[in-house]
């Protein structure tokens, strides 16, 4: 996997490899192997762009750190496409809290009263209170920022009716969307890309409730398109083309939704979704 660049010669080497990996991916789109394997041979021929870290993996170290890097709820509010309504805020940490330091906990709780229906399609009845956060920094692939790495470690629920996700989606339009982690009521993670049509790679995961790392490497391959490489625990799993992703601002979201596409009825007890070491970085050609 690509790690955050370090100081001195190690940092320069890492930057050179990052650029080489992007070049190898662009030169051989949708290849059936990890393009990083071609990076070693190309490394001496590619100049390195500057690397920028936007979220350094420590944003869950404290409530202050969380609130400096993330906003509560979805970018559009409390409701989405399942039966959970998001209630996290700076004064409500029942469904979004840090324990131990460095670990984000999102908790979905079944409610016993009528709270009406979700305000978002398909307008399902609200049966849970849960939590979501979205990053203050947005993803924007451009000539200046052609390469992006987004990753994190998660303990995800996978029982019927549980719908955790770690994803990026258009801030001003939909598509684009890339789902880095998405479980829909069983032990298969859905790596998804949506650009007007869905590209889905389903990977069976042993014990989703144990810590696993989910990662994408996204690189600009044309004036309009990107290539997205999906990884699980450092192993390459898929490459998708995202058409018309370039120039589209995207939000980074971590949420615990319920029911909907993950089936019903969902759990009667509390459901937990945990995250740590979330990292976002990019190359900067300016």
XYZ file of C-alpha atoms in Angstrom:
286
model
C 0.000 0.000 0.000
C 1.037 3.617 -0.395
C 1.950 5.127 2.957
C 2.158 8.816 3.845
C 5.527 10.160 2.693
C 8.237 10.433 5.310
C 11.016 12.968 5.747
C 14.251 13.162 3.767
C 15.222 10.597 1.169
C 12.433 8.209 2.247
C 9.882 10.926 1.492
C 11.422 11.605 -1.934
C 11.398 7.894 -2.717
C 7.772 7.586 -1.652
C 6.763 10.552 -3.796
C 8.561 9.106 -6.788
C 6.800 5.784 -6.295
C 3.417 7.497 -5.934
C 3.893 9.283 -9.229
C 5.132 6.107 -10.894
C 2.146 4.140 -9.643
C -0.213 6.747 -11.084
C 1.650 6.693 -14.399
C 1.521 2.901 -14.559
C -2.218 2.940 -13.836
C -2.890 5.573 -16.470
C -0.789 3.752 -19.054
C -2.630 0.458 -18.554
C -6.201 1.233 -17.489
C -8.281 -1.572 -15.971
C -5.412 -4.025 -15.883
C -5.967 -7.246 -13.960
C -3.089 -6.741 -11.548
C -2.151 -4.056 -9.056
C -0.468 -1.270 -11.063
C 1.964 -0.768 -8.192
C 3.805 -3.823 -9.515
C 4.765 -1.803 -12.577
C 5.799 1.196 -10.511
C 9.260 -0.022 -9.574
C 10.428 -0.156 -13.184
C 8.888 3.236 -13.955
C 10.034 4.998 -10.788
C 13.339 6.260 -12.165
C 11.614 7.783 -15.190
C 8.846 9.763 -13.485
C 9.268 13.027 -11.620
C 7.459 13.214 -8.293
C 4.719 15.711 -7.556
C 4.384 17.130 -4.063
C 2.332 15.039 -1.675
C -0.266 16.635 0.612
C -1.955 15.009 3.590
C -5.467 16.329 4.237
C -6.516 13.948 7.031
C -3.531 12.408 8.782
C -5.063 9.437 10.594
C -5.339 11.195 13.964
C -8.697 12.914 13.551
C -10.350 10.579 16.081
C -7.781 11.230 18.799
C -10.108 13.625 20.639
C -13.454 15.380 20.247
C -11.579 18.565 19.299
C -9.634 16.687 16.616
C -12.841 15.128 15.306
C -14.604 18.462 15.052
C -11.609 20.122 13.367
C -11.705 17.640 10.466
C -15.317 16.406 10.308
C -18.884 17.684 10.361
C -21.767 15.781 11.912
C -24.600 14.138 9.941
C -24.716 13.793 6.171
C -23.763 16.834 4.092
C -27.493 17.180 3.294
C -28.844 16.593 6.816
C -30.100 13.771 9.031
C -31.934 11.465 6.591
C -30.951 9.238 3.705
C -32.194 6.049 2.032
C -32.695 3.695 5.000
C -34.668 3.643 8.236
C -32.074 5.364 10.457
C -32.086 9.082 11.265
C -28.782 10.674 12.244
C -28.629 12.480 15.590
C -24.928 13.160 16.291
C -23.878 16.706 17.204
C -21.392 18.594 19.359
C -23.858 18.294 22.273
C -25.164 14.777 21.512
C -22.551 12.040 21.677
C -24.909 9.132 22.366
C -24.612 7.839 18.797
C -21.199 9.238 17.833
C -18.376 9.022 20.350
C -14.670 8.225 20.736
C -13.670 5.204 22.814
C -10.848 4.529 23.282
C -9.040 7.614 21.988
C -8.405 7.141 18.288
C -11.501 5.027 17.624
C -14.738 6.481 16.263
C -17.889 4.653 17.378
C -21.179 5.030 15.517
C -24.162 3.412 17.254
C -27.603 2.652 15.822
C -30.427 2.171 18.325
C -33.907 0.842 17.564
C -36.676 3.227 18.603
C -40.136 2.241 19.838
C -42.136 5.314 18.797
C -43.400 6.734 15.524
C -41.004 9.330 14.125
C -42.527 9.499 10.677
C -40.698 8.683 7.453
C -37.306 9.574 6.042
C -37.307 12.757 3.992
C -35.170 11.031 1.336
C -36.177 8.555 -1.361
C -37.520 5.863 -0.840
C -39.053 7.596 2.229
C -38.880 4.620 4.581
C -40.296 4.786 8.121
C -37.733 5.854 10.719
C -37.002 2.886 13.021
C -33.503 3.762 14.285
C -31.403 6.620 15.592
C -27.833 6.451 14.328
C -24.902 8.662 13.286
C -22.904 9.920 10.325
C -19.974 12.271 9.799
C -18.549 13.860 6.669
C -15.119 15.388 6.127
C -14.654 19.140 5.931
C -12.145 18.612 3.123
C -13.634 17.522 -0.188
C -12.163 15.354 -2.936
C -11.635 17.108 -6.271
C -9.702 15.394 -9.045
C -8.122 17.945 -11.369
C -4.908 18.755 -13.208
C -3.604 20.218 -9.951
C -4.738 17.253 -7.829
C -4.626 14.217 -10.148
C -4.034 11.436 -7.585
C -5.865 10.650 -4.347
C -5.503 8.050 -1.617
C -8.388 7.454 0.810
C -8.244 4.680 3.407
C -9.262 3.659 6.887
C -9.599 0.711 9.230
C -13.080 -0.407 10.225
C -15.005 -2.893 12.312
C -18.269 -3.188 10.389
C -21.565 -4.856 11.277
C -22.863 -7.268 8.660
C -26.070 -8.709 10.150
C -29.291 -8.444 8.185
C -30.628 -4.909 8.341
C -27.244 -3.224 8.978
C -25.839 -0.914 6.317
C -22.467 0.684 7.202
C -20.551 2.681 4.622
C -17.342 4.627 3.945
C -17.783 6.458 0.659
C -17.351 9.531 -1.486
C -20.212 11.135 -3.376
C -20.832 14.257 -5.417
C -21.197 17.437 -3.365
C -23.133 19.281 -6.064
C -24.444 16.479 -8.279
C -24.958 12.714 -8.357
C -23.100 10.907 -9.831
C -20.178 10.636 -9.032
C -19.959 8.067 -6.237
C -17.364 5.575 -5.013
C -18.139 3.157 -2.170
C -14.952 2.064 -0.415
C -16.776 0.078 2.275
C -20.418 -0.950 2.061
C -22.059 -3.958 3.686
C -25.678 -4.784 2.934
C -26.710 -7.305 5.548
C -24.136 -10.042 4.912
C -20.351 -10.545 4.878
C -19.723 -9.232 1.356
C -18.158 -5.810 0.947
C -19.412 -3.883 -2.051
C -16.727 -1.886 -3.879
C -18.910 0.314 -6.093
C -18.408 3.063 -8.656
C -21.331 5.050 -10.031
C -20.959 7.356 -13.034
C -24.476 6.973 -14.428
C -24.167 3.191 -14.393
C -22.970 0.952 -11.570
C -19.703 -0.981 -11.543
C -19.751 -3.394 -8.577
C -17.097 -5.715 -7.175
C -18.280 -7.878 -4.268
C -15.629 -9.344 -1.968
C -16.400 -11.836 0.784
C -14.705 -10.711 3.996
C -13.792 -13.021 6.858
C -15.161 -11.476 10.067
C -16.160 -7.954 8.984
C -16.514 -7.119 12.697
C -12.723 -7.473 13.054
C -10.409 -4.656 11.991
C -9.854 -4.485 8.228
C -8.360 -1.752 6.067
C -10.369 -0.449 3.088
C -8.618 1.780 0.556
C -8.878 3.423 -2.830
C -6.242 4.917 -5.074
C -7.870 7.266 -7.591
C -5.979 8.795 -10.499
C -6.928 11.119 -13.349
C -6.637 9.289 -16.682
C -8.172 11.833 -19.065
C -9.779 15.254 -19.107
C -12.997 13.725 -17.766
C -12.288 10.281 -16.293
C -10.546 8.634 -13.372
C -9.441 5.122 -12.598
C -10.226 3.859 -9.090
C -8.314 0.942 -7.588
C -9.924 -0.792 -4.620
C -7.953 -2.580 -1.885
C -8.829 -4.723 1.122
C -6.145 -5.221 3.781
C -3.484 -4.051 1.337
C -4.537 -6.482 -1.406
C -5.753 -5.124 -4.722
C -9.310 -6.251 -5.521
C -10.629 -4.261 -8.474
C -10.198 -1.360 -10.879
C -13.162 0.711 -12.075
C -13.420 3.626 -14.469
C -15.238 6.684 -13.149
C -16.471 8.637 -16.160
C -16.926 12.386 -15.672
C -15.451 12.378 -12.159
C -12.845 15.021 -13.015
C -13.732 18.461 -11.718
C -16.587 17.180 -9.526
C -16.288 17.988 -5.816
C -17.028 14.946 -3.633
C -17.803 14.559 0.054
C -16.193 11.838 2.198
C -18.795 10.163 4.428
C -18.744 7.573 7.216
C -22.227 6.474 8.261
C -24.230 3.683 9.827
C -27.512 3.386 7.958
C -30.044 0.613 8.655
C -32.414 -1.649 6.717
C -33.154 -0.364 3.194
C -30.869 -2.299 0.822
C -29.546 -4.375 3.742
C -32.894 -6.052 4.383
C -35.431 -6.008 7.187
C -36.192 -6.341 9.880
C -32.979 -5.058 11.400
C -31.525 -5.818 14.851
C -33.608 -5.071 17.930
C -30.527 -4.206 19.997
C -27.777 -1.648 19.490
C -25.515 -1.911 16.424
C -21.921 -0.595 16.423
C -19.638 0.518 13.597
C -16.050 1.538 14.436
C -13.350 3.411 12.522
C -9.719 4.353 13.100
C -6.682 5.615 11.174
C -8.716 7.307 8.444
C -6.319 8.939 6.009
C -6.752 11.194 2.968
C -3.898 12.463 0.799
C -3.272 13.738 -2.714
C -0.579 14.856 -5.139
C -0.342 18.593 -5.832
C 1.136 19.634 -9.168
C 1.059 23.376 -8.510
